Structure formats: structure tokens, C-alpha cells
C-alpha positions as a Markdown table, in Angstrom:
| # | Residue | x | y | z |
|---|---|---|---|---|
| 1 | Met | 7.3 | 3.7 | -21.9 |
| 2 | Pro | 4.7 | 5.1 | -19.8 |
| 3 | Val | 4.8 | 7.9 | -19.6 |
| 4 | Ser | 6.4 | 8.3 | -15.5 |
| 5 | Arg | 9.5 | 7.5 | -17.5 |
| 6 | Leu | 9.9 | 9.2 | -20.0 |
| 7 | Lys | 12.5 | 11.5 | -20.5 |
| 8 | Phe | 13.9 | 14.3 | -23.0 |
| 9 | Glu | 17.0 | 12.6 | -25.9 |
| 10 | Ser | 19.5 | 15.2 | -27.3 |
| 11 | Leu | 18.0 | 18.5 | -27.7 |
| 12 | Pro | 14.1 | 18.8 | -27.5 |
| 13 | His | 12.4 | 19.1 | -29.8 |
| 14 | Ala | 15.0 | 18.7 | -32.3 |
| 15 | Ile | 12.4 | 16.6 | -34.3 |
| 16 | Phe | 10.8 | 20.1 | -35.7 |
| 17 | Leu | 14.6 | 21.7 | -36.5 |
| 18 | Gln | 14.5 | 19.1 | -39.6 |
| 19 | Arg | 11.9 | 20.3 | -41.7 |
| 20 | Val | 14.9 | 22.4 | -42.6 |
| 21 | Ser | 17.0 | 20.2 | -44.5 |
| 22 | Gly | 18.8 | 23.0 | -46.2 |
| 23 | Pro | 20.2 | 26.4 | -46.9 |
| 24 | Glu | 17.2 | 27.0 | -49.7 |
| 25 | Ser | 14.7 | 25.5 | -47.7 |
| 26 | Ala | 15.5 | 28.1 | -44.1 |
| 27 | Thr | 13.5 | 30.6 | -45.6 |
| 28 | Thr | 10.5 | 28.1 | -46.8 |
| 29 | Leu | 7.2 | 29.1 | -44.8 |
| 30 | Glu | 7.4 | 24.7 | -43.5 |
| 31 | Ala | 10.9 | 25.2 | -42.4 |
| 32 | Arg | 9.2 | 29.0 | -40.5 |
| 33 | Leu | 7.3 | 26.7 | -39.0 |
| 34 | Gly | 9.2 | 24.3 | -37.4 |
| 35 | Gln | 10.9 | 26.7 | -35.9 |
| 36 | Gly | 8.6 | 28.3 | -34.4 |
| 37 | Ala | 7.1 | 25.7 | -33.5 |
| 38 | Phe | 10.6 | 24.8 | -31.9 |
| 39 | Leu | 11.0 | 27.7 | -30.5 |
| 40 | Ala | 7.1 | 27.4 | -28.5 |
| 41 | Leu | 7.7 | 24.2 | -27.8 |
| 42 | Arg | 11.1 | 24.9 | -25.6 |
| 43 | Leu | 9.6 | 28.0 | -24.2 |
| 44 | Val | 6.7 | 25.6 | -22.5 |
| 45 | Asp | 9.7 | 23.8 | -21.4 |
| 46 | Leu | 10.9 | 27.1 | -19.3 |
| 47 | Leu | 7.3 | 25.4 | -17.1 |
| 48 | Ala | 8.7 | 22.2 | -15.9 |
| 49 | Pro | 8.6 | 21.5 | -12.7 |
| 50 | Asp | 12.0 | 19.1 | -12.3 |
| 51 | Arg | 13.6 | 22.2 | -12.8 |
| 52 | Ala | 14.8 | 25.6 | -11.3 |
| 53 | Pro | 13.0 | 28.2 | -11.0 |
| 54 | Val | 13.5 | 31.3 | -14.5 |
| 55 | Ser | 13.9 | 35.6 | -13.7 |
| 56 | Lys | 11.1 | 37.0 | -15.2 |
| 57 | Asp | 13.8 | 39.1 | -16.7 |
| 58 | Ala | 14.8 | 35.6 | -18.3 |
| 59 | Phe | 11.8 | 35.0 | -19.5 |
| 60 | His | 10.9 | 37.6 | -20.7 |
| 61 | Tyr | 13.6 | 37.7 | -23.1 |
| 62 | Gln | 12.7 | 34.5 | -24.6 |
| 63 | Trp | 9.0 | 35.1 | -24.8 |
| 64 | Val | 9.1 | 38.1 | -26.3 |
| 65 | Ala | 12.2 | 36.5 | -28.5 |
| 66 | Thr | 9.3 | 33.9 | -29.0 |
| 67 | Asp | 6.6 | 35.9 | -29.6 |
| 68 | Arg | 8.1 | 38.3 | -32.5 |
| 69 | Phe | 9.0 | 34.8 | -34.6 |
| 70 | Cys | 5.3 | 32.8 | -33.8 |
| 71 | Arg | 3.6 | 35.9 | -34.2 |
| 72 | Glu | 4.6 | 36.5 | -38.0 |
| 73 | Leu | 3.3 | 33.1 | -39.2 |
| 74 | His | 0.0 | 33.1 | -36.7 |
| 75 | Ala | -1.5 | 34.5 | -40.2 |
| 76 | Ala | 0.9 | 32.4 | -42.5 |
| 77 | Ala | -1.2 | 29.2 | -41.7 |
| 78 | Thr | -3.5 | 27.0 | -39.3 |
| 79 | Glu | -0.5 | 26.0 | -38.0 |
| 80 | Gly | 0.8 | 28.7 | -38.0 |
| 81 | Ala | -2.5 | 29.8 | -35.7 |
| 82 | His | -1.6 | 26.4 | -33.1 |
| 83 | Val | 2.1 | 27.7 | -32.6 |
| 84 | His | 1.9 | 30.9 | -31.5 |
| 85 | Gly | -1.3 | 30.1 | -29.9 |
| 86 | Ile | 1.3 | 27.9 | -28.0 |
| 87 | Ala | 3.5 | 30.7 | -27.3 |
| 88 | Ala | 0.7 | 33.3 | -26.2 |
| 89 | Ser | -0.1 | 29.9 | -23.5 |
| 90 | Ala | 2.6 | 29.7 | -22.2 |
| 91 | Ala | 3.2 | 33.1 | -21.1 |
| 92 | Asp | -0.5 | 33.3 | -19.3 |
| 93 | Ser | 1.4 | 30.2 | -17.1 |
| 94 | Tyr | 3.6 | 32.2 | -16.2 |
| 95 | Arg | 2.1 | 35.1 | -16.3 |
| 96 | Leu | -0.4 | 33.0 | -13.1 |
| 97 | Gly | 1.4 | 30.4 | -11.7 |
| 98 | Asp | -1.0 | 27.8 | -13.5 |
| 99 | Ile | 0.6 | 24.6 | -16.5 |
| 100 | Gln | -3.0 | 23.8 | -17.1 |
| 101 | Leu | -3.2 | 27.2 | -19.4 |
| 102 | Thr | -0.7 | 25.2 | -21.8 |
| 103 | Ser | -3.5 | 22.4 | -22.3 |
| 104 | Pro | -5.4 | 23.2 | -24.6 |
| 105 | Ala | -2.9 | 24.7 | -27.0 |
| 106 | Leu | -0.9 | 21.7 | -27.1 |
| 107 | Phe | -3.5 | 18.9 | -27.7 |
| 108 | Ala | -5.0 | 21.1 | -31.0 |
| 109 | Tyr | -1.6 | 20.8 | -31.8 |
| 110 | Ala | -1.1 | 17.4 | -31.5 |
| 111 | His | -4.3 | 16.0 | -32.8 |
| 112 | Phe | -3.5 | 18.6 | -35.9 |
| 113 | Leu | 0.3 | 17.5 | -35.9 |
| 114 | Glu | -1.9 | 13.8 | -36.7 |
| 115 | Ala | -4.0 | 14.6 | -38.3 |
| 116 | Glu | -1.3 | 15.7 | -40.9 |
| 117 | Leu | 0.0 | 12.5 | -40.5 |
| 118 | Arg | 3.4 | 14.0 | -38.2 |
| 119 | Leu | 2.9 | 11.4 | -36.2 |
| 120 | Glu | 7.1 | 11.9 | -34.8 |
| 121 | Glu | 6.0 | 16.0 | -34.0 |
| 122 | Ala | 3.2 | 14.7 | -32.9 |
| 123 | Leu | 5.1 | 12.6 | -30.4 |
| 124 | Asp | 6.5 | 15.4 | -29.6 |
| 125 | Val | 4.1 | 17.4 | -28.7 |
| 126 | Leu | 2.4 | 14.7 | -26.2 |
| 127 | Thr | 5.3 | 14.2 | -25.1 |
| 128 | Thr | 5.3 | 17.7 | -23.9 |
| 129 | Leu | 2.3 | 17.5 | -22.3 |
| 130 | Leu | 2.5 | 14.4 | -20.2 |
| 131 | Val | 6.7 | 15.7 | -18.7 |
| 132 | Val | 6.1 | 19.4 | -18.6 |
| 133 | Val | 2.5 | 20.0 | -17.5 |
| 134 | Gly | 2.9 | 15.8 | -15.6 |
| 135 | Asn | 0.4 | 15.3 | -12.5 |
| 136 | Arg | -1.5 | 18.4 | -12.9 |
| 137 | Leu | -2.7 | 17.7 | -15.4 |
| 138 | Ser | -6.8 | 16.9 | -14.6 |
| 139 | Ser | -7.9 | 13.2 | -14.3 |
| 140 | Thr | -10.1 | 13.1 | -17.7 |
| 141 | Asp | -7.2 | 15.3 | -19.5 |
| 142 | Ala | -4.7 | 13.2 | -18.7 |
| 143 | Val | -6.3 | 10.0 | -19.4 |
| 144 | Ala | -7.1 | 11.5 | -22.8 |
| 145 | Ala | -3.3 | 13.1 | -23.6 |
| 146 | Gln | -2.1 | 9.5 | -22.8 |
| 147 | Leu | -4.7 | 8.1 | -25.0 |
| 148 | Arg | -3.5 | 10.2 | -27.7 |
| 149 | Phe | -0.3 | 9.3 | -27.3 |
| 150 | Ala | -1.0 | 5.5 | -27.9 |
| 151 | Arg | -2.9 | 6.2 | -30.8 |
| 152 | Val | 0.2 | 8.5 | -32.2 |
| 153 | His | 2.6 | 5.4 | -30.6 |
| 154 | Arg | 0.4 | 2.6 | -32.4 |
| 155 | Lys | 0.9 | 4.2 | -35.9 |
| 156 | Leu | 4.3 | 4.5 | -36.3 |
| 157 | Asn | 3.2 | 0.9 | -35.0 |
| 158 | Gln | 5.2 | 1.2 | -32.1 |
| 159 | Phe | 3.9 | -1.2 | -30.7 |
| 160 | Asp | 5.6 | -1.5 | -27.5 |
| 161 | Glu | 5.3 | 1.8 | -26.6 |
| 162 | Ala | 1.4 | 2.0 | -27.1 |
| 163 | Asp | 0.4 | -0.8 | -24.8 |
| 164 | Ala | 1.8 | 0.4 | -22.4 |
| 165 | Ala | 0.1 | 3.4 | -22.7 |
| 166 | Tyr | -3.0 | 2.3 | -23.1 |
| 167 | Ala | -2.4 | 0.4 | -19.9 |
| 168 | Glu | -2.2 | 3.2 | -18.7 |
| 169 | Ala | -4.7 | 5.0 | -20.0 |
| 170 | Gly | -7.0 | 2.1 | -18.6 |
| 171 | Glu | -5.3 | 2.4 | -15.3 |
| 172 | Leu | -6.4 | 6.8 | -15.2 |
| 173 | Ala | -10.0 | 6.4 | -15.9 |
| 174 | Thr | -10.4 | 2.9 | -14.3 |
| 175 | Leu | -9.1 | 4.7 | -11.0 |
| 176 | Ala | -11.0 | 8.1 | -12.0 |
| 177 | Gly | -14.3 | 6.0 | -12.7 |
| 178 | Asp | -14.2 | 6.5 | -16.7 |
| 179 | Arg | -15.8 | 3.1 | -17.8 |
| 180 | Tyr | -15.8 | 5.1 | -21.2 |
| 181 | Ser | -12.4 | 5.5 | -21.4 |
| 182 | Ala | -11.5 | 2.4 | -19.1 |
| 183 | Leu | -13.3 | 0.7 | -23.0 |
| 184 | Leu | -11.5 | 2.9 | -25.5 |
| 185 | Ser | -7.6 | 1.5 | -23.5 |
| 186 | Arg | -9.2 | -1.7 | -24.4 |
| 187 | Ile | -9.9 | -1.6 | -27.8 |
| 188 | Gly | -6.3 | 0.5 | -28.5 |
| 189 | Arg | -5.0 | -2.3 | -27.0 |
| 190 | Ala | -6.5 | -5.1 | -28.9 |
| 191 | Asn | -6.6 | -3.2 | -32.2 |
| 192 | Thr | -2.2 | -2.7 | -30.7 |
| 193 | Leu | -2.4 | -6.8 | -30.9 |
| 194 | Leu | -4.1 | -6.7 | -33.6 |
| 195 | Gly | -0.8 | -4.9 | -35.2 |
| 196 | Arg | 1.7 | -6.7 | -34.4 |
| 197 | Gly | 0.2 | -10.6 | -34.8 |
| 198 | Asn | -0.5 | -11.2 | -30.7 |
| 199 | Leu | -3.3 | -12.7 | -30.7 |
| 200 | Ala | -2.3 | -15.6 | -33.5 |
| 201 | Asp | 1.1 | -15.9 | -32.5 |
| 202 | Ala | -0.4 | -15.6 | -28.3 |
| 203 | Arg | -2.7 | -19.5 | -30.3 |
| 204 | Ala | 0.5 | -21.0 | -31.6 |
| 205 | Ala | 2.1 | -20.3 | -28.6 |
| 206 | Gly | -1.0 | -21.5 | -26.7 |
| 207 | Glu | -1.0 | -18.5 | -24.7 |
| 208 | Arg | -4.2 | -18.6 | -23.7 |
| 209 | Asp | -4.9 | -15.8 | -21.0 |
| 210 | Val | -3.4 | -13.6 | -23.9 |
| 211 | Glu | -5.5 | -14.9 | -26.7 |
| 212 | Ala | -8.1 | -14.7 | -24.1 |
| 213 | Arg | -7.2 | -11.0 | -23.3 |
| 214 | Ala | -7.3 | -10.2 | -26.6 |
| 215 | Glu | -10.3 | -11.8 | -28.0 |
| 216 | Gln | -11.6 | -9.4 | -25.0 |
| 217 | Gly | -10.1 | -6.8 | -26.9 |
| 218 | Ile | -11.4 | -7.1 | -30.0 |
| 219 | Ala | -15.2 | -7.5 | -28.7 |
| 220 | Ala | -15.1 | -4.9 | -26.7 |
| 221 | Ala | -14.0 | -3.3 | -30.5 |
| 222 | Phe | -17.3 | -4.1 | -32.3 |
| 223 | Tyr | -19.8 | -4.0 | -29.3 |
| 224 | Tyr | -18.5 | 0.6 | -29.0 |
| 225 | Met | -19.0 | 0.2 | -32.7 |
| 226 | Gly | -22.2 | -1.5 | -32.5 |
| 227 | Gln | -21.5 | -5.0 | -34.0 |
| 228 | Ser | -22.4 | -6.6 | -31.2 |
| 229 | Ala | -23.5 | -9.8 | -33.0 |
| 230 | Glu | -19.7 | -10.0 | -33.9 |
| 231 | Ala | -18.1 | -9.0 | -31.0 |
| 232 | Ile | -20.6 | -11.9 | -28.9 |
| 233 | Pro | -18.2 | -15.1 | -30.3 |
| 234 | His | -14.8 | -13.5 | -29.6 |
| 235 | Ala | -16.5 | -12.2 | -26.6 |
| 236 | Trp | -17.8 | -16.1 | -25.8 |
| 237 | His | -14.3 | -17.5 | -26.6 |
| 238 | Ala | -12.4 | -15.5 | -23.8 |
| 239 | Phe | -14.9 | -16.9 | -21.1 |
| 240 | Gln | -14.2 | -20.1 | -22.9 |
| 241 | Leu | -9.4 | -19.4 | -22.4 |
| 242 | Tyr | -9.7 | -17.4 | -19.2 |
| 243 | Glu | -9.1 | -20.7 | -16.3 |
| 244 | Glu | -8.9 | -17.5 | -13.7 |
| 245 | Asp | -12.7 | -17.1 | -13.0 |
| 246 | Asp | -12.4 | -13.6 | -11.7 |
| 247 | Ser | -11.8 | -13.2 | -15.9 |
| 248 | Gln | -14.2 | -15.7 | -16.8 |
| 249 | Leu | -16.7 | -14.2 | -15.2 |
| 250 | Arg | -16.0 | -11.0 | -16.8 |
| 251 | Ala | -16.2 | -11.8 | -20.1 |
| 252 | Leu | -18.8 | -14.0 | -19.2 |
| 253 | Gly | -20.6 | -10.2 | -17.8 |
| 254 | Asp | -20.4 | -8.7 | -21.5 |
| 255 | Val | -21.6 | -11.8 | -23.2 |
| 256 | Gly | -25.1 | -10.9 | -21.3 |
| 257 | Thr | -25.2 | -7.3 | -21.3 |
| 258 | Met | -24.2 | -7.8 | -25.4 |
| 259 | Leu | -26.6 | -10.1 | -26.2 |
| 260 | Leu | -29.7 | -8.0 | -24.4 |
| 261 | Ser | -28.5 | -4.7 | -27.0 |
| 262 | Leu | -29.6 | -7.7 | -29.8 |
| 263 | Gly | -33.1 | -8.0 | -28.0 |
| 264 | Asp | -31.8 | -11.9 | -26.7 |
| 265 | Ala | -32.8 | -10.9 | -22.6 |
| 266 | Thr | -33.2 | -14.6 | -22.2 |
| 267 | Gly | -29.7 | -15.6 | -23.1 |
| 268 | Ala | -28.7 | -12.8 | -22.1 |
| 269 | Glu | -30.3 | -12.9 | -18.3 |
| 270 | Arg | -28.7 | -17.0 | -17.9 |
| 271 | Ala | -25.3 | -15.4 | -18.8 |
| 272 | Leu | -25.9 | -12.9 | -16.4 |
| 273 | Ala | -26.9 | -15.2 | -13.3 |
| 274 | Glu | -24.3 | -16.4 | -14.1 |
| 275 | Val | -22.1 | -14.4 | -13.1 |
| 276 | Phe | -24.5 | -13.6 | -10.0 |
| 277 | Arg | -24.7 | -16.9 | -8.6 |
| 278 | Arg | -20.4 | -17.5 | -9.6 |
| 279 | Gly | -19.0 | -14.3 | -8.6 |
| 280 | Arg | -17.2 | -13.1 | -5.6 |
| 281 | Ala | -16.0 | -9.8 | -7.0 |
| 282 | Gln | -18.1 | -6.9 | -6.0 |
| 283 | Glu | -17.4 | -4.3 | -9.2 |
| 284 | Thr | -18.4 | -7.9 | -11.0 |
| 285 | Val | -21.7 | -8.7 | -9.6 |
| 286 | Ser | -23.8 | -5.6 | -8.7 |
| 287 | Asn | -22.5 | -4.7 | -12.7 |
| 288 | Ala | -24.4 | -7.8 | -13.5 |
| 289 | Val | -27.2 | -6.4 | -10.8 |
| 290 | Ile | -27.5 | -4.1 | -12.2 |
| 291 | Glu | -27.8 | -5.3 | -16.2 |
| 292 | Leu | -30.4 | -8.5 | -14.6 |
| 293 | Met | -32.9 | -5.7 | -13.6 |
| 294 | His | -32.6 | -3.4 | -17.2 |
| 295 | Cys | -33.4 | -7.4 | -18.2 |
| 296 | Ala | -36.4 | -7.7 | -16.5 |
| 297 | Ser | -37.2 | -4.1 | -18.0 |
| 298 | Tyr | -36.6 | -4.9 | -21.1 |
| 299 | Arg | -39.3 | -7.6 | -20.8 |
| 300 | Arg | -41.9 | -5.4 | -19.2 |
| 301 | Asp | -41.6 | -7.8 | -15.9 |
| 302 | His | -42.9 | -5.6 | -13.3 |
| 303 | Val | -41.8 | -8.4 | -9.6 |
| 304 | Gly | -38.3 | -9.6 | -11.6 |
| 305 | Phe | -37.3 | -5.9 | -11.9 |
| 306 | Ala | -37.8 | -4.9 | -8.2 |
| 307 | Arg | -36.8 | -8.1 | -6.9 |
| 308 | Trp | -32.9 | -7.5 | -8.7 |
| 309 | Arg | -33.6 | -3.1 | -8.0 |
| 310 | Glu | -34.2 | -4.3 | -4.5 |
| 311 | Arg | -30.2 | -6.0 | -4.6 |
| 312 | Cys | -28.2 | -2.8 | -7.0 |
| 313 | Glu | -30.1 | -0.8 | -3.5 |
| 314 | Asp | -28.7 | -3.2 | -1.7 |
| 315 | Arg | -24.8 | -2.8 | -3.7 |
| 316 | Leu | -26.2 | 1.0 | -3.4 |
| 317 | Ala | -23.0 | 2.1 | -0.6 |
| 318 | Asp | -21.0 | 0.4 | -1.8 |
| 319 | Met | -20.5 | 1.5 | -5.4 |
| 320 | Pro | -17.8 | 3.2 | -7.5 |
| 321 | Pro | -19.6 | 6.4 | -9.4 |
| 322 | Asn | -20.2 | 5.4 | -12.6 |
| 323 | Met | -21.8 | 2.1 | -11.8 |
| 324 | Arg | -24.3 | 5.1 | -9.4 |
| 325 | Ala | -25.4 | 6.4 | -12.3 |
| 326 | Asp | -25.2 | 3.3 | -14.3 |
| 327 | Phe | -28.2 | 1.9 | -12.4 |
| 328 | Tyr | -30.0 | 5.2 | -11.5 |
| 329 | Leu | -29.8 | 5.3 | -16.0 |
| 330 | Lys | -31.0 | 2.0 | -16.3 |
| 331 | Gln | -33.7 | 2.3 | -13.4 |
| 332 | Gly | -35.0 | 5.5 | -15.1 |
| 333 | Ile | -35.1 | 3.6 | -18.1 |
| 334 | Gly | -36.9 | 0.8 | -16.7 |
| 335 | Gln | -39.7 | 3.3 | -15.1 |
| 336 | Ala | -39.8 | 4.3 | -18.1 |
| 337 | Arg | -40.7 | 1.6 | -19.8 |
| 338 | Phe | -43.5 | 1.0 | -17.1 |
| 339 | Gly | -44.8 | 4.1 | -17.8 |
| 340 | Arg | -44.1 | 5.7 | -15.3 |
| 341 | Tyr | -42.7 | 8.6 | -16.3 |
| 342 | Arg | -42.6 | 11.6 | -12.9 |
| 343 | Arg | -40.1 | 8.8 | -11.5 |
| 344 | Ala | -38.4 | 8.1 | -14.4 |
| 345 | Asp | -37.9 | 11.3 | -15.1 |
| 346 | Val | -36.5 | 11.9 | -10.9 |
| 347 | Leu | -33.9 | 9.4 | -11.5 |
| 348 | Leu | -32.8 | 9.8 | -14.5 |
| 349 | Lys | -31.1 | 14.0 | -12.8 |
| 350 | Glu | -30.4 | 12.0 | -10.3 |
| 351 | Ala | -27.7 | 9.6 | -12.4 |
| 352 | Leu | -27.1 | 12.8 | -14.6 |
| 353 | Ala | -25.6 | 14.7 | -10.8 |
| 354 | Ile | -23.8 | 11.0 | -9.8 |
| 355 | Ala | -22.0 | 11.7 | -14.2 |
| 356 | Gly | -21.8 | 15.3 | -13.6 |
| 357 | Gly | -20.5 | 16.0 | -10.7 |
| 358 | Ala | -17.9 | 12.7 | -12.1 |
| 359 | Gly | -17.0 | 14.2 | -13.9 |
| 360 | Leu | -18.1 | 11.0 | -16.3 |
| 361 | His | -18.9 | 13.2 | -19.6 |
| 362 | Glu | -20.4 | 10.2 | -21.6 |
| 363 | Phe | -23.2 | 8.8 | -19.2 |
| 364 | Glu | -23.4 | 13.0 | -18.4 |
| 365 | Phe | -24.1 | 12.7 | -23.0 |
| 366 | Arg | -26.2 | 9.7 | -22.9 |
| 367 | Ile | -28.2 | 11.4 | -20.2 |
| 368 | Glu | -29.0 | 14.2 | -21.4 |
| 369 | Arg | -30.1 | 12.4 | -24.7 |
| 370 | Ile | -32.5 | 10.4 | -23.0 |
| 371 | Leu | -34.0 | 13.3 | -20.7 |
| 372 | Ala | -34.4 | 15.6 | -23.8 |
| 373 | Gly | -36.6 | 12.3 | -25.2 |
| 374 | Leu | -39.2 | 11.8 | -21.9 |
| 375 | Pro | -41.6 | 13.9 | -22.8 |
| 376 | Gly | -42.3 | 11.4 | -26.1 |
| 377 | Cys | -41.1 | 8.5 | -25.5 |
| 378 | Gln | -44.7 | 7.1 | -24.6 |
| 379 | Gln | -45.1 | 6.2 | -28.6 |
| 380 | Ala | -41.1 | 5.1 | -28.5 |
| 381 | Ile | -41.8 | 3.0 | -25.7 |
| 382 | Ala | -44.7 | 1.4 | -27.6 |
| 383 | Gln | -42.5 | 0.7 | -30.8 |
| 384 | Glu | -39.8 | -1.4 | -28.5 |
| 385 | Thr | -42.5 | -3.6 | -27.0 |
| 386 | Gln | -43.7 | -4.4 | -30.2 |
| 387 | Leu | -39.9 | -4.6 | -31.4 |
| 388 | Ala | -38.8 | -7.2 | -28.5 |
| 389 | Thr | -41.1 | -9.7 | -29.0 |
| 390 | Glu | -39.4 | -9.8 | -33.3 |
| 391 | Pro | -36.5 | -11.7 | -33.7 |
| 392 | Val | -33.6 | -10.7 | -32.3 |
| 393 | Val | -30.0 | -11.3 | -34.9 |
| 394 | Gln | -29.1 | -14.5 | -34.7 |
| 395 | Thr | -26.1 | -16.0 | -37.1 |
| 396 | Ala | -24.6 | -19.4 | -36.9 |
| 397 | Glu | -22.2 | -18.1 | -34.2 |
| 398 | Leu | -24.9 | -16.9 | -32.0 |
| 399 | Arg | -27.0 | -20.0 | -31.6 |
| 400 | Glu | -24.1 | -21.8 | -30.9 |
| 401 | Val | -23.6 | -19.2 | -28.0 |
| 402 | Ser | -27.5 | -19.3 | -27.4 |
| 403 | Glu | -27.7 | -23.1 | -27.2 |
| 404 | Ser | -24.0 | -22.8 | -24.4 |
| 405 | Leu | -25.4 | -20.8 | -22.1 |
| 406 | Ala | -29.4 | -22.8 | -21.6 |
| 407 | Gln | -26.2 | -25.8 | -20.1 |
| 408 | Leu | -24.2 | -23.4 | -18.1 |
| 409 | Gly | -26.6 | -23.8 | -14.5 |
| 410 | Val | -28.3 | -27.6 | -16.2 |
């Protein structure tokens, strides 16, 4: 269920007390770690915004008791260090009046528990993070927490909860202009559909829209893993299945981007030109124009590059930060391809500034890598020119997509 509707059930964090299964186990390290986690998370609960403020004396009393117990665990095991870290961060949060200070410790402990396959315990910690810290999480942390929350649900085969959390993560990422996390959300939803067999169910039931969304999610998953040749047939099938124009064209735009990643600039331009010709949604058309500019620079088409760049600039004022960063990034790459390295440097730094200002970390990492290699990229660009003339990856399915694209504008 979406986190906004999450509530603690019965005794919060009782899942950790299940490690104590009998009188003899109560003194084992494993049992004490469970008890320590229970105490530390109960301390965090005192900071929840929807409960009455706790007096300084009451919080101090509970903190001293919790710290005494957890401090003994700190050196006993890796998990003990996590548990004590949560208790310490809760004390700092109370003292400084900043609940966000608990976030790093809660994230780290949830990650540890997931890696240890203590999935229900990981879910409890993530629930604490999302409910207690809640809307005071930064946009980046809120998206990351929702994605991890969804993934743990998926690993537990709780597919309805996983799908809802992935959807919420995608909405938050889109609002924040974080295209990378929005893609992760789509990949997660695709994996959820596969996990519970919905793709087969959708096909059997004739649910075209559900099947199209599943196909597009699978395509995104393959593309993210660097397997564009496997992704393209799924994205093309999504395009064929969608009945609503905007969804159709988004899928076709994905086909174009993926084809270019394989070096098929001709096929990419056919797909993207169709998006540009038929598109009505601002986002869909702007993305197509940026990718068409990118295609032109890939083919070393100076005239085409300049034409599409001008059209991008006409739309620049209406572009969100992630799209503006993408435009300057690909314009910078284009200028480098044409040997204008000083101009490329200025544009890439502009892209980096936009990405940094909007918290688009994936963009920042990518741009920084390109900037670092710019001084020596002349040789790489020369190699790329040679590679661009060689045959692209081809399969029977890709040839079928290319032939179908050739008929689009006819």
C-alpha cells in the first residue's frame, strides 16, 4: 500500500522480538541484537510528528536505558553497530530538533537487513523511516526509500504492495525531475509484473493497455542493463499495443533512443521524426527534438544538428531541469563530435550546473565522466566515426522493426 496509508500494527517492531524463541535463547547474541533493534526503533518512534511531544526527562530516561543496552552490542557484531547508530542518531535528532538526522542510520540498517535476507525486519525499518521521518525526507531520500521499500515487498512476493510503492516512487521521481529513478520505478514495476505472471495474464485476457505497460517496462529494464537489442522488440510491441496516442509515441520515442544506442541512426531518426510529426505532449516532442539533434551529431550532419538545436532552443524555456540538462549535455557531445572542444566544455559545464542545482545525481556523474575525458577525446571521436560506418547489431527481430519503421512515414 502507499506509505501515506501505512500504520504500525499491534506492537511496533515486534518482529525483532521473534528472535527470542525460548528461555535459553534470550541471552544469545542474536536475541540481544533483536532486543536492541526493538529498543532503538522504539526510541525513534518518540520523534514521530503525529504523537504528543515527549518531555526532555522522559526522552532522556528512555535514551539512557537504550544506549546502555545497545552500547554493549556495538563491538559485538556489525548489526550491533547499526543498532547503536540508530539509537545515537535518535538522540541527536531530539537534541537538535531535526528528525532527518535519523535517516542515514535507518537506511543503512535496512540495507544490511535486506542483504541478510531478514526481509520482514528490513520492511519494519523502512516503514519507520517513511512513517516517522515522512514528508521531512529530502526528495532524493524519499524516492530512494520508496524504491527500497518496493523492492523488499517484491522480494517477499507482496506484489500489490510492491507495485503501489514503485508507482509512488515514480511519481515522486518525476516531480523531482529525476529521470534515472523514474526509470528504476518502471523497471521495478516490470519485474513485479513478471514476478506474478501479469504479462501472461494480460495477454490471455486481452488487456492491451496492461500488456503494453508490461512490455514497455521490460524494455526499460533491458535498456538499463545495456541490452538494447533485447529491449527494442519489447518497446516496439508496446508501441503497437497502445491505443492512446501519447503512450504510443512515448514508446516509439524509446525505440528511437534505443536504436541510436546500437548505432542505427537511420532507424532512430525514422522513429523520432514520427514522434515529432505526430506528437502533441510537450514532454514527448521536446525529448524527440533533443534526440534528433543527437542523431544528427552522431552522423556528423552539421546542418541537421544546427536545425534541431535551434528547435530545442525554441522550447528551452518550457523544459524542466532534467530535460534542460539533457539538452546541454547532448549539445556539448555534438560540439565535441564536430571538434569544437572549447564550446563543448562550456555546454557540458552548463549541463553540470543545471543537474547539480536540481539534485540530478545520475546526470552529474555522467557529465563529470565526459568532462574528465574531454581533453583526450579527439582520438575517441575519430574512432567513433569509424565505428559508426560499421554494421550495427542486427537480429531478425531488429530487422523487422527497422522495416516497419521504414513504412511509418509512407
